[in-house]
PDB file of C-alpha atoms in Angstrom:
ATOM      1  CA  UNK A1285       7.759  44.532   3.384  1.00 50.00           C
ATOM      2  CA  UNK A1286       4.464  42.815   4.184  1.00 53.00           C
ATOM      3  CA  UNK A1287       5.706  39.484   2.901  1.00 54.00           C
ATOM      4  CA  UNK A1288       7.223  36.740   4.915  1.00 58.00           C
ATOM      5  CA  UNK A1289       9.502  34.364   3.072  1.00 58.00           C
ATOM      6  CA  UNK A1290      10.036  30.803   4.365  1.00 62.00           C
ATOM      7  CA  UNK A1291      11.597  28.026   2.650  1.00 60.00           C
ATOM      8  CA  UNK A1292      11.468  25.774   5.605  1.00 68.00           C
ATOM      9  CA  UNK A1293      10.843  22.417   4.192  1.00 69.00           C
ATOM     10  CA  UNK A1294       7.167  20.590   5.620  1.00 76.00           C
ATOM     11  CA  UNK A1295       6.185  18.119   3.412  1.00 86.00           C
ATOM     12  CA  UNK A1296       5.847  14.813   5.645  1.00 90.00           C
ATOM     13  CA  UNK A1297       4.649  12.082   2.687  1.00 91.00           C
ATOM     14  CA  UNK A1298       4.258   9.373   4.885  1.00 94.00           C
ATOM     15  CA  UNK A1299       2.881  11.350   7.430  1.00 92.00           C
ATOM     16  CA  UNK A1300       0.109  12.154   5.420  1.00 91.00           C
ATOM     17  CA  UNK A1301      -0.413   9.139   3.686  1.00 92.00           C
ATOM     18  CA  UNK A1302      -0.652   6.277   6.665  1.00 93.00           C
ATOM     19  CA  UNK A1303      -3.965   5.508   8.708  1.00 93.00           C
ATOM     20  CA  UNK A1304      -4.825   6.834  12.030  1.00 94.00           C
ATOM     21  CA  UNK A1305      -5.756   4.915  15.037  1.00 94.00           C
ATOM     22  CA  UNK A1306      -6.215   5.810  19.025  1.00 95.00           C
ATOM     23  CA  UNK A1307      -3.830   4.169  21.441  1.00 96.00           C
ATOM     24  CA  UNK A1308      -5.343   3.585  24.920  1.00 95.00           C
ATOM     25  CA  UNK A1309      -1.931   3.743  27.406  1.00 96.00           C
ATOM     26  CA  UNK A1310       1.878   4.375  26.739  1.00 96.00           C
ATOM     27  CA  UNK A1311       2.306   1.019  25.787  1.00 97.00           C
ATOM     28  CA  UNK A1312       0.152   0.328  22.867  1.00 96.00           C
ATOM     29  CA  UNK A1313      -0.339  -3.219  21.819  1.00 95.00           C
ATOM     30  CA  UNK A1314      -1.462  -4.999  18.371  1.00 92.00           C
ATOM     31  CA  UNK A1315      -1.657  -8.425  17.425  1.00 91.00           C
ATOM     32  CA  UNK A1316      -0.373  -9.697  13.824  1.00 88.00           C
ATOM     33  CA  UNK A1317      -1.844 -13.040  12.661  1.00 85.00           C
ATOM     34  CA  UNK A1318      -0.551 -15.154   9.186  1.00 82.00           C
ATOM     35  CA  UNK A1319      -2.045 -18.882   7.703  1.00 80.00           C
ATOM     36  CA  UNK A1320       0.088 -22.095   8.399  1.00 78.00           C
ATOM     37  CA  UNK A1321       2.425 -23.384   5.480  1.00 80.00           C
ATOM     38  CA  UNK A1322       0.577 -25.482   2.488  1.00 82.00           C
ATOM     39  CA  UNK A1323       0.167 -29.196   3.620  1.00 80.00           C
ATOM     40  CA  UNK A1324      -0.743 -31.862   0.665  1.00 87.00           C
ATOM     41  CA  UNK A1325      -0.173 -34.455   2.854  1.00 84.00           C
ATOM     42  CA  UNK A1326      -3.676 -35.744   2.768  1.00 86.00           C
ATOM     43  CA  UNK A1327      -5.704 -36.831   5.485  1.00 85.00           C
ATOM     44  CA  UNK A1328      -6.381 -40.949   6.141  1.00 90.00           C
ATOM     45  CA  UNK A1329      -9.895 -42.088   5.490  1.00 90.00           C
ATOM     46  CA  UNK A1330     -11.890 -42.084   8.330  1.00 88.00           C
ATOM     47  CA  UNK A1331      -9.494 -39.818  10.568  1.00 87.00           C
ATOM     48  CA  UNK A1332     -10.036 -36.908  13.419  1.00 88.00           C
ATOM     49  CA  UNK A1333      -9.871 -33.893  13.444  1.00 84.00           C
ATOM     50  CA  UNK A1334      -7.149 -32.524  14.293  1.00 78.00           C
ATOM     51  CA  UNK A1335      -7.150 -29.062  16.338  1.00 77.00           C
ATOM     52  CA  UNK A1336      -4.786 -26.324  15.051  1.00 72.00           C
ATOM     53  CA  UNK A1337      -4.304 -23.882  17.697  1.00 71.00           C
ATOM     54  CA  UNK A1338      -3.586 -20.097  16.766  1.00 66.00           C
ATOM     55  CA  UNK A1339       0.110 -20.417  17.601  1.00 68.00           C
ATOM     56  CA  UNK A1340       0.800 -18.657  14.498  1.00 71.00           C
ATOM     57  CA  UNK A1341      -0.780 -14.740  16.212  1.00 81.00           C
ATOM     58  CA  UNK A1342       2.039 -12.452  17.396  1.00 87.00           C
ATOM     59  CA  UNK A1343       1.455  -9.465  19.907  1.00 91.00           C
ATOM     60  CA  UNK A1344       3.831  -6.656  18.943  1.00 94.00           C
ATOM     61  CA  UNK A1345       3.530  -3.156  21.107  1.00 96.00           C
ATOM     62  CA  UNK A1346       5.469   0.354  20.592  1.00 97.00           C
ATOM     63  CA  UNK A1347       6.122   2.914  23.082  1.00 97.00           C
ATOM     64  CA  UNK A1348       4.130   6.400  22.787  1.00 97.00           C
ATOM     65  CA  UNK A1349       5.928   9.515  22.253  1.00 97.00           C
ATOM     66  CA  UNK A1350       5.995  12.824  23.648  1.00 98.00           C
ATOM     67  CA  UNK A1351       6.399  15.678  20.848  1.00 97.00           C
ATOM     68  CA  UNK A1352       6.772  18.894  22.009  1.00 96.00           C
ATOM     69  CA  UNK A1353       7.538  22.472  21.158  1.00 94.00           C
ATOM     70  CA  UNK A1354       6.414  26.018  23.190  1.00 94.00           C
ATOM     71  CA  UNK A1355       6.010  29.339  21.750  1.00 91.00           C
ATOM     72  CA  UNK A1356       6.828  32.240  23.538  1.00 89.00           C
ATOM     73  CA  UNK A1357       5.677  35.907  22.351  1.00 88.00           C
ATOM     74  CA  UNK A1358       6.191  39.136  24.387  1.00 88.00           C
ATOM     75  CA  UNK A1359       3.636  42.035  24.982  1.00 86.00           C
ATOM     76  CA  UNK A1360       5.698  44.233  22.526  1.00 86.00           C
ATOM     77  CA  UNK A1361       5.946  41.457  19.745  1.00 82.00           C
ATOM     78  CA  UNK A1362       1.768  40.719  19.622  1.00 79.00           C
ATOM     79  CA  UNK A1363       1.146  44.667  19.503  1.00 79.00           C
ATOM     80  CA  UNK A1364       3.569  45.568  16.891  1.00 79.00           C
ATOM     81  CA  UNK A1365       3.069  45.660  13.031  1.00 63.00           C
ATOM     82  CA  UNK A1366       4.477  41.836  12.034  1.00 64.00           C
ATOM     83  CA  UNK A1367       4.161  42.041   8.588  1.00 65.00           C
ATOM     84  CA  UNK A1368       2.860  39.041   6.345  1.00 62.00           C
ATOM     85  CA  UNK A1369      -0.699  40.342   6.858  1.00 70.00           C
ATOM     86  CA  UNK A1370      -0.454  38.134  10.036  1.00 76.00           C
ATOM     87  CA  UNK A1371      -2.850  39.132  12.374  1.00 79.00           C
ATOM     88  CA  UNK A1372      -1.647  37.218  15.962  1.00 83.00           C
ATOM     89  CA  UNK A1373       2.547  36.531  16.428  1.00 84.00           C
ATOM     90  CA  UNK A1374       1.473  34.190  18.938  1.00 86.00           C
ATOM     91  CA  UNK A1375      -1.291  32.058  16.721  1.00 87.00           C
ATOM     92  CA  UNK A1376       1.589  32.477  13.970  1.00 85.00           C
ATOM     93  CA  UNK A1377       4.187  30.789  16.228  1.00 88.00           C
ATOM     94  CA  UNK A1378       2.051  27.803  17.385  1.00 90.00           C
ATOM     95  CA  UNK A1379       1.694  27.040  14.035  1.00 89.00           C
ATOM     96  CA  UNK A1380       4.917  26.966  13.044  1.00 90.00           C
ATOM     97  CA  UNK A1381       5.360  25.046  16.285  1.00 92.00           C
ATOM     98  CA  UNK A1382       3.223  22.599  15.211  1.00 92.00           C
ATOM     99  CA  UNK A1383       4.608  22.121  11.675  1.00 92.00           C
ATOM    100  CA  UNK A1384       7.768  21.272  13.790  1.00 93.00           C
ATOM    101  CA  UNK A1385       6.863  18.686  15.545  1.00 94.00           C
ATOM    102  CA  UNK A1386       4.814  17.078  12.204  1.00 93.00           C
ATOM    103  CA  UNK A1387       8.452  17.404  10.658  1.00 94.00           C
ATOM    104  CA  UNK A1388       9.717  15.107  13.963  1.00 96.00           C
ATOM    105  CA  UNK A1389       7.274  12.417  14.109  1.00 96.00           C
ATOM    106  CA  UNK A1390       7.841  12.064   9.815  1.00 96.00           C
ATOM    107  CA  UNK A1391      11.821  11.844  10.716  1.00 96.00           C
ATOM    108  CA  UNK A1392      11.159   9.248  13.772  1.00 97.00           C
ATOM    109  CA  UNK A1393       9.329   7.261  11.290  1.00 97.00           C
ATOM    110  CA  UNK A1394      11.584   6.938   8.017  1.00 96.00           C
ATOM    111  CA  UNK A1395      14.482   9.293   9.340  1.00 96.00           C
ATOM    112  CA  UNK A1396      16.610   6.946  11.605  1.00 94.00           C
ATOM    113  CA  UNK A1397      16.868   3.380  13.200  1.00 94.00           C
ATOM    114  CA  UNK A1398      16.101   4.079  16.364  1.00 96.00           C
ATOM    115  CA  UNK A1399      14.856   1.202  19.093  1.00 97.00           C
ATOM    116  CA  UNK A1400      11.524   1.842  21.354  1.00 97.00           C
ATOM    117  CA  UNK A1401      12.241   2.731  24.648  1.00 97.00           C
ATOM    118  CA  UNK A1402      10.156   2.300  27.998  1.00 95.00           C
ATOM    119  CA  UNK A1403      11.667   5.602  29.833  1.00 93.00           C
ATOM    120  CA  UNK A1404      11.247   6.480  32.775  1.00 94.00           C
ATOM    121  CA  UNK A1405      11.983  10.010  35.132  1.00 92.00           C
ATOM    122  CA  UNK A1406      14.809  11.121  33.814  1.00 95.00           C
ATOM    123  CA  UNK A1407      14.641   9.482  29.927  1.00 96.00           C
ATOM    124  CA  UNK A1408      12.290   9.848  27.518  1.00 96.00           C
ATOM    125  CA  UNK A1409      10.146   7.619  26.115  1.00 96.00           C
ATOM    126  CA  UNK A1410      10.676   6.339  22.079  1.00 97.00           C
ATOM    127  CA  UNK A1411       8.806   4.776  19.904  1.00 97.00           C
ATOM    128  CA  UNK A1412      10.674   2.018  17.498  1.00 97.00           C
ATOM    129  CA  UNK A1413      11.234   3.199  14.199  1.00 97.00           C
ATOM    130  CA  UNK A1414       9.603   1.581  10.698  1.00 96.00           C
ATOM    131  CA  UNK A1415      13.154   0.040  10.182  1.00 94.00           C
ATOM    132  CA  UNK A1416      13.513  -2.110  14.029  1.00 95.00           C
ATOM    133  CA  UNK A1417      10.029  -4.415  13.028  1.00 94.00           C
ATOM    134  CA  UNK A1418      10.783  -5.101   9.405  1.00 91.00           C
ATOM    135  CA  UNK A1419      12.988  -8.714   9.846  1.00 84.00           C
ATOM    136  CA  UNK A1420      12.843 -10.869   6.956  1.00 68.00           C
ATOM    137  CA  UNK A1421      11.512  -7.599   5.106  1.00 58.00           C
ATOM    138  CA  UNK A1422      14.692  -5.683   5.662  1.00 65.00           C
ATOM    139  CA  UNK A1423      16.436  -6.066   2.144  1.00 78.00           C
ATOM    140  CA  UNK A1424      20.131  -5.663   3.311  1.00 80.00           C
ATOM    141  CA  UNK A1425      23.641  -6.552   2.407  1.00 79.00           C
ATOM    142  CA  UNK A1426      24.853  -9.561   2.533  1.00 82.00           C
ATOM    143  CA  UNK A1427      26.734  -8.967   5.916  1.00 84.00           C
ATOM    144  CA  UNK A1428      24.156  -7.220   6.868  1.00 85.00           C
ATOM    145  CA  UNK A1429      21.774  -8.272  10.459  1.00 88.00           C
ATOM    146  CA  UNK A1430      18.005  -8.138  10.532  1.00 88.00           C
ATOM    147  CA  UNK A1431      16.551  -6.798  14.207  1.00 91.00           C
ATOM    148  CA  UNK A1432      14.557  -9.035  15.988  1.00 91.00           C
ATOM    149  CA  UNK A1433      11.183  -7.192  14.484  1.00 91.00           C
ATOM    150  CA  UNK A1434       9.580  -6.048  18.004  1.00 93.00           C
ATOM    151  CA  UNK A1435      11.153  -2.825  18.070  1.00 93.00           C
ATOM    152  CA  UNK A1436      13.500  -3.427  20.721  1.00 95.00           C
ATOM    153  CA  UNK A1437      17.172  -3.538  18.375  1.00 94.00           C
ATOM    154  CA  UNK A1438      17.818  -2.045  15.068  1.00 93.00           C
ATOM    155  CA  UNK A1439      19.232  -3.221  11.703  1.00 90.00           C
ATOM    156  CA  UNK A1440      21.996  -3.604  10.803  1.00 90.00           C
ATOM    157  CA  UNK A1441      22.922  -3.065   7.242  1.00 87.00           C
ATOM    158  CA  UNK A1442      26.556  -4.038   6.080  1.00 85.00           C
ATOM    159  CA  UNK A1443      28.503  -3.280   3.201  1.00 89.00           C
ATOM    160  CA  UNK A1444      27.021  -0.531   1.457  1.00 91.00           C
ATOM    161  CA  UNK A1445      25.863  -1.248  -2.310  1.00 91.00           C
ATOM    162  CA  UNK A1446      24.199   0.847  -5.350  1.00 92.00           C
ATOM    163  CA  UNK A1447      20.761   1.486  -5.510  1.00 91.00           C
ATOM    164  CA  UNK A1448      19.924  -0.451  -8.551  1.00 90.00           C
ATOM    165  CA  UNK A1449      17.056  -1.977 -10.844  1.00 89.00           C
ATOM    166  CA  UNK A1450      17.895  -5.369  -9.699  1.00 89.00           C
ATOM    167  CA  UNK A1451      17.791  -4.973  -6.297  1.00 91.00           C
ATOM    168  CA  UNK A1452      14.416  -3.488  -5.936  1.00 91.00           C
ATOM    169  CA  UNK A1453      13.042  -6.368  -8.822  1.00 90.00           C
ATOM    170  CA  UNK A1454      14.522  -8.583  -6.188  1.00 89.00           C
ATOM    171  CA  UNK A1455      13.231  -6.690  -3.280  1.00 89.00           C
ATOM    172  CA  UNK A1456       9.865  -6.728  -4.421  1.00 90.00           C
ATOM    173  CA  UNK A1457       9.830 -10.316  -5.598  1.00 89.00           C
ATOM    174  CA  UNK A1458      10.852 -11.037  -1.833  1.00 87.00           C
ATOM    175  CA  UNK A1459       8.056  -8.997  -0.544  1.00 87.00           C
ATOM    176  CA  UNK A1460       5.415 -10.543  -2.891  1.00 89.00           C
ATOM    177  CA  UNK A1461       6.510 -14.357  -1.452  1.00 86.00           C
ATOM    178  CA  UNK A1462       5.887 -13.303   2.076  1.00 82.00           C
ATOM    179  CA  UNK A1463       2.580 -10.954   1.843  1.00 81.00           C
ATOM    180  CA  UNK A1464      -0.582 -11.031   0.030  1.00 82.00           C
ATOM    181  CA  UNK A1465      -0.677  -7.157   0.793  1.00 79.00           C
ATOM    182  CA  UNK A1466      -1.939  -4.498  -1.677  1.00 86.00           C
ATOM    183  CA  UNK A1467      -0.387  -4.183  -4.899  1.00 89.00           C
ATOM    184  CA  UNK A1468      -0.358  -0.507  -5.273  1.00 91.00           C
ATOM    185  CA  UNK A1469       2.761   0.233  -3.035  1.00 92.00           C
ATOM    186  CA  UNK A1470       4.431   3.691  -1.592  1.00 93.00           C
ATOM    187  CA  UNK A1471       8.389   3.988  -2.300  1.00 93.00           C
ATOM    188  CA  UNK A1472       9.983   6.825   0.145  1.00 94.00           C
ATOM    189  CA  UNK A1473      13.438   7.468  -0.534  1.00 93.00           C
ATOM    190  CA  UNK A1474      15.099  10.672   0.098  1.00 93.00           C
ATOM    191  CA  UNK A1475      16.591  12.951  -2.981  1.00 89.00           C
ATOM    192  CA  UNK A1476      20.060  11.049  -3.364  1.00 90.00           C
ATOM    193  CA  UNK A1477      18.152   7.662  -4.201  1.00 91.00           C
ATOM    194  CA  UNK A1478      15.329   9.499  -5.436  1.00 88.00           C
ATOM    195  CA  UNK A1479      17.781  10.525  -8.392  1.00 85.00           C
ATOM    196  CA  UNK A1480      19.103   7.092  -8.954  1.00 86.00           C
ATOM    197  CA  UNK A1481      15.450   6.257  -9.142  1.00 84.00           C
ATOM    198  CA  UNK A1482      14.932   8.370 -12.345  1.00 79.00           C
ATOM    199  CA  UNK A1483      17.478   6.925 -14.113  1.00 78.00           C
ATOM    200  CA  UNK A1484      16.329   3.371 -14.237  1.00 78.00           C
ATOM    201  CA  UNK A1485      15.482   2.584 -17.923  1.00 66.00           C
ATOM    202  CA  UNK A1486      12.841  -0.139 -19.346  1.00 65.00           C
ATOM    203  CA  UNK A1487       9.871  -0.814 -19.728  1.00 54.00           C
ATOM    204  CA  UNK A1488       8.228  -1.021 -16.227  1.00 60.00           C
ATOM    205  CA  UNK A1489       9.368   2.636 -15.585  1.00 59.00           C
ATOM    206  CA  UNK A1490       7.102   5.613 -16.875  1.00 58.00           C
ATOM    207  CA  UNK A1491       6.493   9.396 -15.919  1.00 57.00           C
ATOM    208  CA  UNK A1492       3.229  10.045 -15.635  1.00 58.00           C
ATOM    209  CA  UNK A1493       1.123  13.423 -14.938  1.00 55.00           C
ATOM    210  CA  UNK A1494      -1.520  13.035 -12.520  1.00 55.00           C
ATOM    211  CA  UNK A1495      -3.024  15.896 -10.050  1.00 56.00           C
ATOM    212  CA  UNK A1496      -0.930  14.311  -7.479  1.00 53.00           C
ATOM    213  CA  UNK A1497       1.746  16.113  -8.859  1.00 49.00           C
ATOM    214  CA  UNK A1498       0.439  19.310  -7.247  1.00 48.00           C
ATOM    215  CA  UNK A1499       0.908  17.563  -3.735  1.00 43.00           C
ATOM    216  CA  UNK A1500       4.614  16.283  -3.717  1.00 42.00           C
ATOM    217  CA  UNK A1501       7.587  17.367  -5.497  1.00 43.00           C
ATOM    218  CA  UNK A1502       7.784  14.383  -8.461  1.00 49.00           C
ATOM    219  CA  UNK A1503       6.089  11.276  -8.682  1.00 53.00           C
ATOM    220  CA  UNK A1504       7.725   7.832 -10.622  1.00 78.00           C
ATOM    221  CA  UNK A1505       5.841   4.901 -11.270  1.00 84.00           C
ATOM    222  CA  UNK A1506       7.687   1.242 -11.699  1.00 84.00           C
ATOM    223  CA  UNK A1507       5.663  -1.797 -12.846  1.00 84.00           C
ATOM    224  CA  UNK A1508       7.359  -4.366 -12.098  1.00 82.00           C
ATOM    225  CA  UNK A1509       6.111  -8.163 -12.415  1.00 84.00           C
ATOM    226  CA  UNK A1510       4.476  -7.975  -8.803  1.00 84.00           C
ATOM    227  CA  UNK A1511       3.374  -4.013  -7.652  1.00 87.00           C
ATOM    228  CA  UNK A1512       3.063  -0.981  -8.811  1.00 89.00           C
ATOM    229  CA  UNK A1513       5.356   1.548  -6.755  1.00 90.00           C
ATOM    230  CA  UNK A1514       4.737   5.415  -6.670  1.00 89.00           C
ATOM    231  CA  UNK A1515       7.966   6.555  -5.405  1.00 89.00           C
ATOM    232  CA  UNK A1516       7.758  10.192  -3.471  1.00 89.00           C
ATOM    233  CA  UNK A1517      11.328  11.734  -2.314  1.00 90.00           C
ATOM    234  CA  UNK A1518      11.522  12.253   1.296  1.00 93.00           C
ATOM    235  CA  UNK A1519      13.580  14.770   2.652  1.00 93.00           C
ATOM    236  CA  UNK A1520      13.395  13.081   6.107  1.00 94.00           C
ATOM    237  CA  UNK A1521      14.240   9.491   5.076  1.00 95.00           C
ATOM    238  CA  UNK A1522      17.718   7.747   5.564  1.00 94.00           C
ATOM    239  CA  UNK A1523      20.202   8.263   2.681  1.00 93.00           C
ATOM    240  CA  UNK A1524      20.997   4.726   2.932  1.00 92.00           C
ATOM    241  CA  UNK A1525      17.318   3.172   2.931  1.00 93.00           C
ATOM    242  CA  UNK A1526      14.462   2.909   0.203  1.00 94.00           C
ATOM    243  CA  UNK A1527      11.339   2.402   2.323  1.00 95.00           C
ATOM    244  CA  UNK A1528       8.235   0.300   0.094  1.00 94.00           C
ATOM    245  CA  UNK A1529       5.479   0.528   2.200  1.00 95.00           C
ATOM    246  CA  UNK A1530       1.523  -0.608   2.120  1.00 94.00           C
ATOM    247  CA  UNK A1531      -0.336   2.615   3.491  1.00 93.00           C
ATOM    248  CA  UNK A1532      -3.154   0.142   5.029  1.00 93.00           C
ATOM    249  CA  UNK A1533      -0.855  -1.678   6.973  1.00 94.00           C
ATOM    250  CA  UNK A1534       0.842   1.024   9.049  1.00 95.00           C
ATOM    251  CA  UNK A1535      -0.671   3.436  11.348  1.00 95.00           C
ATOM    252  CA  UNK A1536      -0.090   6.593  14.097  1.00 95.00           C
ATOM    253  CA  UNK A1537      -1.669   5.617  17.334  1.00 96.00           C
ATOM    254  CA  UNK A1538      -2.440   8.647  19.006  1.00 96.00           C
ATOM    255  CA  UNK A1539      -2.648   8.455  22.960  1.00 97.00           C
ATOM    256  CA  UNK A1540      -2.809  12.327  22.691  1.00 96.00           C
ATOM    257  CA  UNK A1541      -3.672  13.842  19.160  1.00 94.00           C
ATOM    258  CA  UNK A1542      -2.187  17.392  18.848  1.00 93.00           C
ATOM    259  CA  UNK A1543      -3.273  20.088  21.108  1.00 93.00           C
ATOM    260  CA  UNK A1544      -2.401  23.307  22.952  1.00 93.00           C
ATOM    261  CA  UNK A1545      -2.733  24.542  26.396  1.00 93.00           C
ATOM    262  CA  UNK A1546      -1.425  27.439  28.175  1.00 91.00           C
ATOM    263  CA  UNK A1547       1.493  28.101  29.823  1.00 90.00           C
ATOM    264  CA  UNK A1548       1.434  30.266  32.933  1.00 87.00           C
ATOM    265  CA  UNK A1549       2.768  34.196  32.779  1.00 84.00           C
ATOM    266  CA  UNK A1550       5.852  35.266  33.488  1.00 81.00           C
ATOM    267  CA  UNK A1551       6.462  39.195  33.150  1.00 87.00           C
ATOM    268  CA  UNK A1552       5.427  40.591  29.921  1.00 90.00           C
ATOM    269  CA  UNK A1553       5.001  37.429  27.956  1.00 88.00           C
ATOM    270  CA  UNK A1554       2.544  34.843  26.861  1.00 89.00           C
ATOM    271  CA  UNK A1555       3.010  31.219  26.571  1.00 91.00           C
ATOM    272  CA  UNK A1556       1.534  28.221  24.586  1.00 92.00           C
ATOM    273  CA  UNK A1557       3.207  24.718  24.632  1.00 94.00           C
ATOM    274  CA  UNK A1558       2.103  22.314  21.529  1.00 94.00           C
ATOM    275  CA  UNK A1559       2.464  18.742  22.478  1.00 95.00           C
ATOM    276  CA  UNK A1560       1.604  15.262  20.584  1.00 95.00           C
ATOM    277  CA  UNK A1561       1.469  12.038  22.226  1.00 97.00           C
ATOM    278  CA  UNK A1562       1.515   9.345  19.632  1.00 97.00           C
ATOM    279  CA  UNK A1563       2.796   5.964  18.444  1.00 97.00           C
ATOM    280  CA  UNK A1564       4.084   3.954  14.953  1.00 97.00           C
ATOM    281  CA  UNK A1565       1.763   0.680  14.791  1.00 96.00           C
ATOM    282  CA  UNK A1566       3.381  -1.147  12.266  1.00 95.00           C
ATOM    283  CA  UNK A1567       0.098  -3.055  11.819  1.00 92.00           C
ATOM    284  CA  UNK A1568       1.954  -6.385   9.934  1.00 91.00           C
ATOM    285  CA  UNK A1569       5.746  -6.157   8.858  1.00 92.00           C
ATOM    286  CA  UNK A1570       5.264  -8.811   6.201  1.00 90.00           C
ATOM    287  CA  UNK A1571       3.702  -6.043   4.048  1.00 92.00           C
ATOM    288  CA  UNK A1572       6.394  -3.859   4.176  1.00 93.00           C
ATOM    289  CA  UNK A1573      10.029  -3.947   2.856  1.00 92.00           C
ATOM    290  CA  UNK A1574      13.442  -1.913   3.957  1.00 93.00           C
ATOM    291  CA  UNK A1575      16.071  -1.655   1.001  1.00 92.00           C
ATOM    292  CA  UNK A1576      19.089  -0.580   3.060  1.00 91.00           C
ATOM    293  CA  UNK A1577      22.864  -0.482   2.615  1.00 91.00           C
ATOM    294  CA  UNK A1578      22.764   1.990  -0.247  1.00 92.00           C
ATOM    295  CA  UNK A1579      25.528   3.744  -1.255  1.00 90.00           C
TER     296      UNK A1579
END
């Protein structure tokens, strides 16, 4: 046959959706900055000024990561018929390497709590996933432990629960008290909590049709008193986690975007590697929020 059937799956949602910045050297830096609390205190007639210093800015910094994948192809295996109309097996195969590695980054991101790490010769380095800066946004159990939000320990979430109505009302009420952030949020779940998604009943929950819909698998909207969440299913994201994010406020840093270069020959072969040096900037974790410990 002259038709190649592949099911692999290589939608990355968040991947696609997030901004994209340039990091500058393996350890890439940002700072996050928030007002001082209220104060109706007053001032006394007649009194200084009094200096507030910017005490309040916090430097957070992520490791870049190496993503890599090679494709070999063999004399015989570029001259033969392939089938699939495909013209090059070893342009074919870097592209499939390459859809790979987009598949990695989108698990690194969504797809595990996983701490940064420096490395060094003999371990590679990490970068901290979405889940080890989100502290006060982490929406856990009861038992659960927030990390210390700098990438360097993960969360932990406790007892698991059900994924209910409630919780994200609550979530999102939590989220709305700690960040003046967009209103028009991203939910990434994967298809377990995706499903317990489409049952919620009410009001603030409608199916809608939109040309989006040719671009992800399903798309829910909830209105709820604070945002408006699109929720796309994941098949990358933690079963346990329902990710709400704010597209403008997390970034890839690239150190290296995406390239190829050649490998040298060995017999009767010919050699590309695909690598991708990049970074998550979690650009403020206020406007964020983890719902973990589901069931």
């Amino acid at each position: 046959g002259d038709i190649i059937y592949d099911l692999s799956p290589t939608e990355t949602p968040v991947l696609s959706a997030i901004k994209r910045t340039k990091s500058t050297a393996t350890s890439h830096d940002y700072l996050t900055d928030e007002l001082t609390a209220p104060d109706t205190s007053g001032a006394i007639e007649g009194a200084d000024a009094v200096a507030v210093r910017p005490s309040s800015r916090v430097r957070l910094s992520n490791y870049t990561q190496i993503f890599q994948r090679s494709a070999f192809v063999s004399g015989t295996q570029e001259k033969v018929l392939k089938g699939g109309s495909i013209s090059s097996e070893l342009n074919y195969q870097v592209l499939r390497r390459a859809k790979e590695i987009k598949n990695s980054v989108e698990k690194a991101i969504v797809g595990q709590n996983v701490a940064k790490v420096a490395g060094n010769e003999s371990t590679a380095r990490l970068f901290g996933s979405l889940s080890t800066y989100l502290t006060g946004e982490n929406f856990l159990s009861e038992d659960g432990t927030a990390p210390a939000g700098n990438g360097v320990d993960v969360p932990v979430n406790g007892t698991p629960r059900a994924f209910t109505k409630d919780i994200l009302r609550d979530g999102l009420q939590k989220l709305w008290n700690e960040s003046n952030g967009n209103k028009n949020l991203m939910g990434v779940c994967n298809g377990n909590q995706r499903s317990v998604f489409s049952e919620f009943s009410g009001t603030d929950v409608r199916y809608v049709t939109t040309d989006d819909r040719e671009l992800v698998d399903s798309i829910d909207v909830f209105d709820g008193d604070y945002h408006t969440v699109v929720v796309t299913p994941d098949r990358f994201c933690l079963q346990s986690n329902v990710f709400i994010i704010d597209k403008e406020y997390l970034a890839l840093a690239d150190l290296r975007p995406m390239f190829t270069k050649d490998l040298s020959v060995m017999g009767d072969s010919v050699r590309k590697q695909v690598i991708w040096e990049t970074t998550l900037e979690v650009c403020n974790p206020k406007a964020h929020l983890n719902i973990a410990a589901l069931s």
